[in-house]
Amino acid sequence: MSLLLIFLAGLAAGFINALAGGGSFLTFPSLIAAGLSPIAANATSTIALFPAQVATTYAYRAGLRESLDDPRIDGHKLALISLVGGFFGAVLLLSTSEQVFAKLVPFLLLAATAVFAFGMIMPKQTENPWLSATGVLTAQVFVAIYGGYFGGGIGILMLAALTLYGLRDIVLMNSLKIALATLMNLTATGVFLFSGKIYWLEALVMAVGSIAGGFLGAHAGSRIKPLYVKIFVICVGLLLSLHFYQTL
């Protein structure tokens, strides 16, 4: 029964990731419900969702090539920061005790939920950029470390930073966001592989579900408004934050 729950969580996560993001809101608590500790659940969820992220990055490869060559943003530096930050975030997670991380979970979920809510009202462009070239790179340092540590809402955080930097090309921004998130999880996955925290059967079942869900989401994207998916994710995030807070 727990493996079925994990598969369905992966399926739903892949589906909503293809439409709006926020899949870890489903995979992380489902693994805890299956009996994993919070840190093991976080690490296993990261590895399980990684194959689908790689596939999505490949699908956006044309836009990614353009974004890396775009003179308005230094995509190569952002990529390097994402790799290094994801590594340190994962190391930080494994350095955190289970008791401390369990107490942080409701607040991490609430913060990620707030980020998703902010994404719904975030301006699509700004006349006067708030971030300089150095500022957007600095912001990426914090996003990357957070991405390796927990990761909820990193896509919206990156879109917000790029918007405040003054970019308006949503295709470029989205391609870059997807690639940078994948790079964060690449090094985080590398750290988690040797941590002894991964439940491989659960990770495999969830990965299969997430890939299938991503395929379904990509084909259903034209018939489902992302706004509805974002509202669903926010509601789930709030309920989970309350649930985990009550268990402290």
CSV table of C-alpha atoms in Angstrom, one decimal:
chain,number,residue,atom,x,y,z
A,1,MET,CA,0.0,0.0,0.0
A,2,SER,CA,2.8,2.4,0.8
A,3,LEU,CA,4.5,1.8,-2.6
A,4,LEU,CA,1.2,2.5,-4.3
A,5,LEU,CA,0.9,5.8,-2.3
A,6,ILE,CA,4.5,6.7,-3.3
A,7,PHE,CA,3.8,5.9,-7.0
A,8,LEU,CA,0.7,8.0,-7.0
A,9,ALA,CA,2.5,10.9,-5.3
A,10,GLY,CA,5.2,10.7,-7.9
A,11,LEU,CA,2.6,10.6,-10.7
A,12,ALA,CA,0.8,13.7,-9.3
A,13,ALA,CA,4.2,15.4,-8.7
A,14,GLY,CA,5.3,14.9,-12.2
A,15,PHE,CA,2.0,16.1,-13.5
A,16,ILE,CA,1.9,19.4,-11.6
A,17,ASN,CA,5.6,20.0,-12.1
A,18,ALA,CA,5.0,19.9,-15.9
A,19,LEU,CA,2.2,22.6,-15.4
A,20,ALA,CA,3.3,24.8,-12.6
A,21,GLY,CA,5.9,23.3,-10.2
A,22,GLY,CA,5.5,22.3,-6.6
A,23,GLY,CA,5.7,18.5,-7.0
A,24,SER,CA,7.9,18.1,-3.9
A,25,PHE,CA,4.9,19.2,-1.8
A,26,LEU,CA,3.4,15.8,-2.6
A,27,THR,CA,6.5,13.5,-2.8
A,28,PHE,CA,8.1,14.6,0.5
A,29,PRO,CA,5.1,14.0,2.8
A,30,SER,CA,4.2,10.8,1.1
A,31,LEU,CA,7.6,9.4,1.9
A,32,ILE,CA,7.3,10.5,5.5
A,33,ALA,CA,3.8,8.8,5.6
A,34,ALA,CA,5.5,5.6,4.2
A,35,GLY,CA,7.8,5.6,7.3
A,36,LEU,CA,10.9,7.5,6.2
A,37,SER,CA,12.6,10.1,8.4
A,38,PRO,CA,12.3,13.7,7.2
A,39,ILE,CA,15.9,13.9,6.0
A,40,ALA,CA,15.7,10.5,4.2
A,41,ALA,CA,12.4,11.6,2.7
A,42,ASN,CA,13.9,14.8,1.4
A,43,ALA,CA,16.9,13.1,-0.1
A,44,THR,CA,14.9,10.3,-1.6
A,45,SER,CA,12.4,12.7,-3.1
A,46,THR,CA,15.2,14.8,-4.7
A,47,ILE,CA,16.7,11.7,-6.3
A,48,ALA,CA,13.3,10.4,-7.4
A,49,LEU,CA,12.3,13.6,-9.2
A,50,PHE,CA,15.7,14.2,-10.8
A,51,PRO,CA,15.3,12.0,-13.9
A,52,ALA,CA,12.1,13.9,-14.8
A,53,GLN,CA,14.0,17.2,-14.4
A,54,VAL,CA,16.7,16.0,-16.8
A,55,ALA,CA,14.1,15.0,-19.3
A,56,THR,CA,12.4,18.4,-19.0
A,57,THR,CA,15.7,20.2,-19.4
A,58,TYR,CA,16.4,18.2,-22.6
A,59,ALA,CA,13.0,19.2,-23.9
A,60,TYR,CA,13.9,22.9,-23.3
A,61,ARG,CA,17.4,22.5,-24.8
A,62,ALA,CA,16.9,25.0,-27.7
A,63,GLY,CA,15.8,27.7,-25.4
A,64,LEU,CA,18.6,26.9,-23.0
A,65,ARG,CA,21.3,27.3,-25.7
A,66,GLU,CA,19.9,30.7,-26.5
A,67,SER,CA,19.8,31.7,-22.8
A,68,LEU,CA,23.4,30.8,-22.3
A,69,ASP,CA,24.5,32.9,-25.3
A,70,ASP,CA,22.3,35.8,-24.3
A,71,PRO,CA,24.4,38.9,-23.5
A,72,ARG,CA,21.9,40.2,-21.0
A,73,ILE,CA,22.6,37.5,-18.4
A,74,ASP,CA,25.7,35.5,-17.6
A,75,GLY,CA,24.1,32.0,-17.7
A,76,HIS,CA,27.5,30.2,-17.3
A,77,LYS,CA,28.1,31.9,-14.0
A,78,LEU,CA,24.6,31.1,-12.9
A,79,ALA,CA,25.1,27.5,-13.8
A,80,LEU,CA,28.4,27.3,-11.8
A,81,ILE,CA,26.7,28.9,-8.8
A,82,SER,CA,23.8,26.4,-9.0
A,83,LEU,CA,26.2,23.4,-9.1
A,84,VAL,CA,28.2,24.6,-6.1
A,85,GLY,CA,25.2,25.9,-4.1
A,86,GLY,CA,23.3,22.7,-4.6
A,87,PHE,CA,26.3,20.7,-3.3
A,88,PHE,CA,26.6,22.9,-0.2
A,89,GLY,CA,22.9,22.8,0.5
A,90,ALA,CA,22.9,19.0,0.4
A,91,VAL,CA,25.9,18.8,2.7
A,92,LEU,CA,24.1,21.2,5.1
A,93,LEU,CA,21.0,19.0,5.0
A,94,LEU,CA,23.0,15.9,5.9
A,95,SER,CA,24.8,17.9,8.7
A,96,THR,CA,21.4,18.8,10.3
A,97,SER,CA,20.1,16.4,13.0
A,98,GLU,CA,16.9,14.7,12.3
A,99,GLN,CA,15.3,16.4,15.4
A,100,VAL,CA,16.3,19.9,14.2
A,101,PHE,CA,15.2,19.2,10.6
A,102,ALA,CA,11.8,17.8,11.8
A,103,LYS,CA,11.2,21.0,13.6
A,104,LEU,CA,12.2,23.1,10.6
A,105,VAL,CA,9.8,21.1,8.2
A,106,PRO,CA,6.6,23.1,8.8
A,107,PHE,CA,8.4,26.4,8.5
A,108,LEU,CA,10.2,25.3,5.3
A,109,LEU,CA,6.9,24.2,3.8
A,110,LEU,CA,5.2,27.4,4.9
A,111,ALA,CA,8.0,29.5,3.4
A,112,ALA,CA,7.8,27.5,0.1
A,113,THR,CA,4.0,28.0,0.1
A,114,ALA,CA,4.5,31.7,0.5
A,115,VAL,CA,6.9,31.7,-2.4
A,116,PHE,CA,4.3,30.0,-4.6
A,117,ALA,CA,1.7,32.6,-3.5
A,118,PHE,CA,4.1,35.4,-4.3
A,119,GLY,CA,4.6,33.9,-7.8
A,120,MET,CA,0.9,34.4,-8.6
A,121,ILE,CA,1.2,38.2,-8.0
A,122,MET,CA,4.8,38.7,-9.1
A,123,PRO,CA,5.1,41.4,-11.7
A,124,LYS,CA,5.9,40.0,-15.2
A,125,GLN,CA,8.3,42.9,-15.8
A,126,THR,CA,9.7,45.9,-14.1
A,127,GLU,CA,10.6,49.3,-15.6
A,128,ASN,CA,13.5,50.0,-13.2
A,129,PRO,CA,15.5,46.8,-12.5
A,130,TRP,CA,16.0,46.3,-8.7
A,131,LEU,CA,19.0,43.9,-9.1
A,132,SER,CA,22.3,44.5,-10.8
A,133,ALA,CA,24.3,41.8,-12.5
A,134,THR,CA,26.1,41.2,-9.3
A,135,GLY,CA,22.9,41.2,-7.4
A,136,VAL,CA,21.2,38.5,-9.5
A,137,LEU,CA,24.3,36.3,-9.1
A,138,THR,CA,24.3,36.8,-5.3
A,139,ALA,CA,20.6,36.0,-5.2
A,140,GLN,CA,21.3,32.7,-7.0
A,141,VAL,CA,23.9,31.7,-4.4
A,142,PHE,CA,21.2,31.7,-1.7
A,143,VAL,CA,18.6,30.1,-4.0
A,144,ALA,CA,21.1,27.3,-4.9
A,145,ILE,CA,22.0,26.5,-1.3
A,146,TYR,CA,18.3,26.5,-0.4
A,147,GLY,CA,17.6,24.3,-3.4
A,148,GLY,CA,20.1,21.7,-2.3
A,149,TYR,CA,18.8,21.8,1.3
A,150,PHE,CA,15.0,21.7,0.7
A,151,GLY,CA,14.1,23.1,-2.7
A,152,GLY,CA,10.4,24.0,-2.5
A,153,GLY,CA,9.7,27.1,-4.7
A,154,ILE,CA,13.1,27.5,-6.2
A,155,GLY,CA,11.7,28.0,-9.7
A,156,ILE,CA,9.6,30.9,-8.6
A,157,LEU,CA,12.5,32.4,-6.6
A,158,MET,CA,14.7,32.3,-9.7
A,159,LEU,CA,12.0,33.8,-11.9
A,160,ALA,CA,11.6,36.6,-9.3
A,161,ALA,CA,15.3,37.4,-9.3
A,162,LEU,CA,15.4,37.4,-13.1
A,163,THR,CA,12.4,39.7,-13.3
A,164,LEU,CA,13.9,42.1,-10.7
A,165,TYR,CA,17.0,42.1,-12.9
A,166,GLY,CA,14.9,43.4,-15.7
A,167,LEU,CA,14.5,40.4,-18.0
A,168,ARG,CA,11.2,40.1,-19.9
A,169,ASP,CA,11.7,37.1,-22.2
A,170,ILE,CA,9.7,34.4,-20.5
A,171,VAL,CA,11.0,31.7,-22.8
A,172,LEU,CA,14.6,32.6,-21.9
A,173,MET,CA,13.8,32.9,-18.2
A,174,ASN,CA,11.8,29.6,-18.0
A,175,SER,CA,14.5,27.7,-19.9
A,176,LEU,CA,17.2,29.0,-17.6
A,177,LYS,CA,15.1,28.3,-14.5
A,178,ILE,CA,14.6,24.7,-15.5
A,179,ALA,CA,18.3,24.1,-16.3
A,180,LEU,CA,19.6,25.8,-13.1
A,181,ALA,CA,17.2,23.8,-10.9
A,182,THR,CA,18.4,20.6,-12.6
A,183,LEU,CA,22.0,21.6,-11.9
A,184,MET,CA,21.3,22.3,-8.2
A,185,ASN,CA,19.8,18.8,-7.9
A,186,LEU,CA,22.6,17.2,-9.9
A,187,THR,CA,25.2,18.0,-7.3
A,188,ALA,CA,22.6,17.5,-4.4
A,189,THR,CA,21.9,14.0,-5.9
A,190,GLY,CA,25.6,13.3,-6.1
A,191,VAL,CA,25.9,14.0,-2.4
A,192,PHE,CA,22.8,12.0,-1.4
A,193,LEU,CA,24.0,9.0,-3.4
A,194,PHE,CA,26.7,8.3,-0.8
A,195,SER,CA,24.7,9.4,2.3
A,196,GLY,CA,23.1,6.1,3.1
A,197,LYS,CA,19.8,8.0,3.4
A,198,ILE,CA,18.3,6.9,0.1
A,199,TYR,CA,15.5,4.3,0.1
A,200,TRP,CA,16.1,2.9,-3.4
A,201,LEU,CA,12.9,1.0,-4.0
A,202,GLU,CA,10.8,3.9,-3.0
A,203,ALA,CA,12.9,6.3,-5.1
A,204,LEU,CA,12.6,4.0,-8.2
A,205,VAL,CA,8.8,3.7,-7.8
A,206,MET,CA,8.4,7.4,-7.3
A,207,ALA,CA,10.7,8.2,-10.3
A,208,VAL,CA,8.6,6.0,-12.6
A,209,GLY,CA,5.5,7.8,-11.4
A,210,SER,CA,7.0,11.2,-11.8
A,211,ILE,CA,8.2,10.5,-15.4
A,212,ALA,CA,4.7,9.2,-16.3
A,213,GLY,CA,3.1,12.2,-14.6
A,214,GLY,CA,5.3,14.6,-16.5
A,215,PHE,CA,4.3,13.0,-19.8
A,216,LEU,CA,0.6,13.3,-18.9
A,217,GLY,CA,1.1,16.9,-17.7
A,218,ALA,CA,2.8,17.9,-20.9
A,219,HIS,CA,-0.1,16.6,-22.9
A,220,ALA,CA,-2.7,18.1,-20.6
A,221,GLY,CA,-1.1,21.5,-20.4
A,222,SER,CA,-3.3,23.0,-23.1
A,223,ARG,CA,-6.5,22.0,-21.3
A,224,ILE,CA,-5.6,22.9,-17.7
A,225,LYS,CA,-4.9,26.4,-16.5
A,226,PRO,CA,-1.7,26.6,-14.4
A,227,LEU,CA,-3.4,29.0,-12.1
A,228,TYR,CA,-5.7,26.2,-10.8
A,229,VAL,CA,-2.7,24.0,-10.2
A,230,LYS,CA,-0.9,26.7,-8.3
A,231,ILE,CA,-3.9,27.3,-6.1
A,232,PHE,CA,-4.0,23.5,-5.4
A,233,VAL,CA,-0.3,23.5,-4.5
A,234,ILE,CA,-0.7,26.5,-2.2
A,235,CYS,CA,-3.7,24.8,-0.4
A,236,VAL,CA,-1.7,21.6,0.0
A,237,GLY,CA,1.3,23.5,1.3
A,238,LEU,CA,-0.8,25.3,3.9
A,239,LEU,CA,-2.4,22.1,5.1
A,240,LEU,CA,0.9,20.3,5.3
A,241,SER,CA,2.5,23.2,7.2
A,242,LEU,CA,-0.3,23.0,9.7
A,243,HIS,CA,-0.1,19.2,10.0
A,244,PHE,CA,3.6,19.1,10.6
A,245,TYR,CA,3.4,22.0,13.0
A,246,GLN,CA,0.8,20.2,15.1
A,247,THR,CA,3.1,17.1,15.3
A,248,LEU,CA,6.0,19.1,16.9
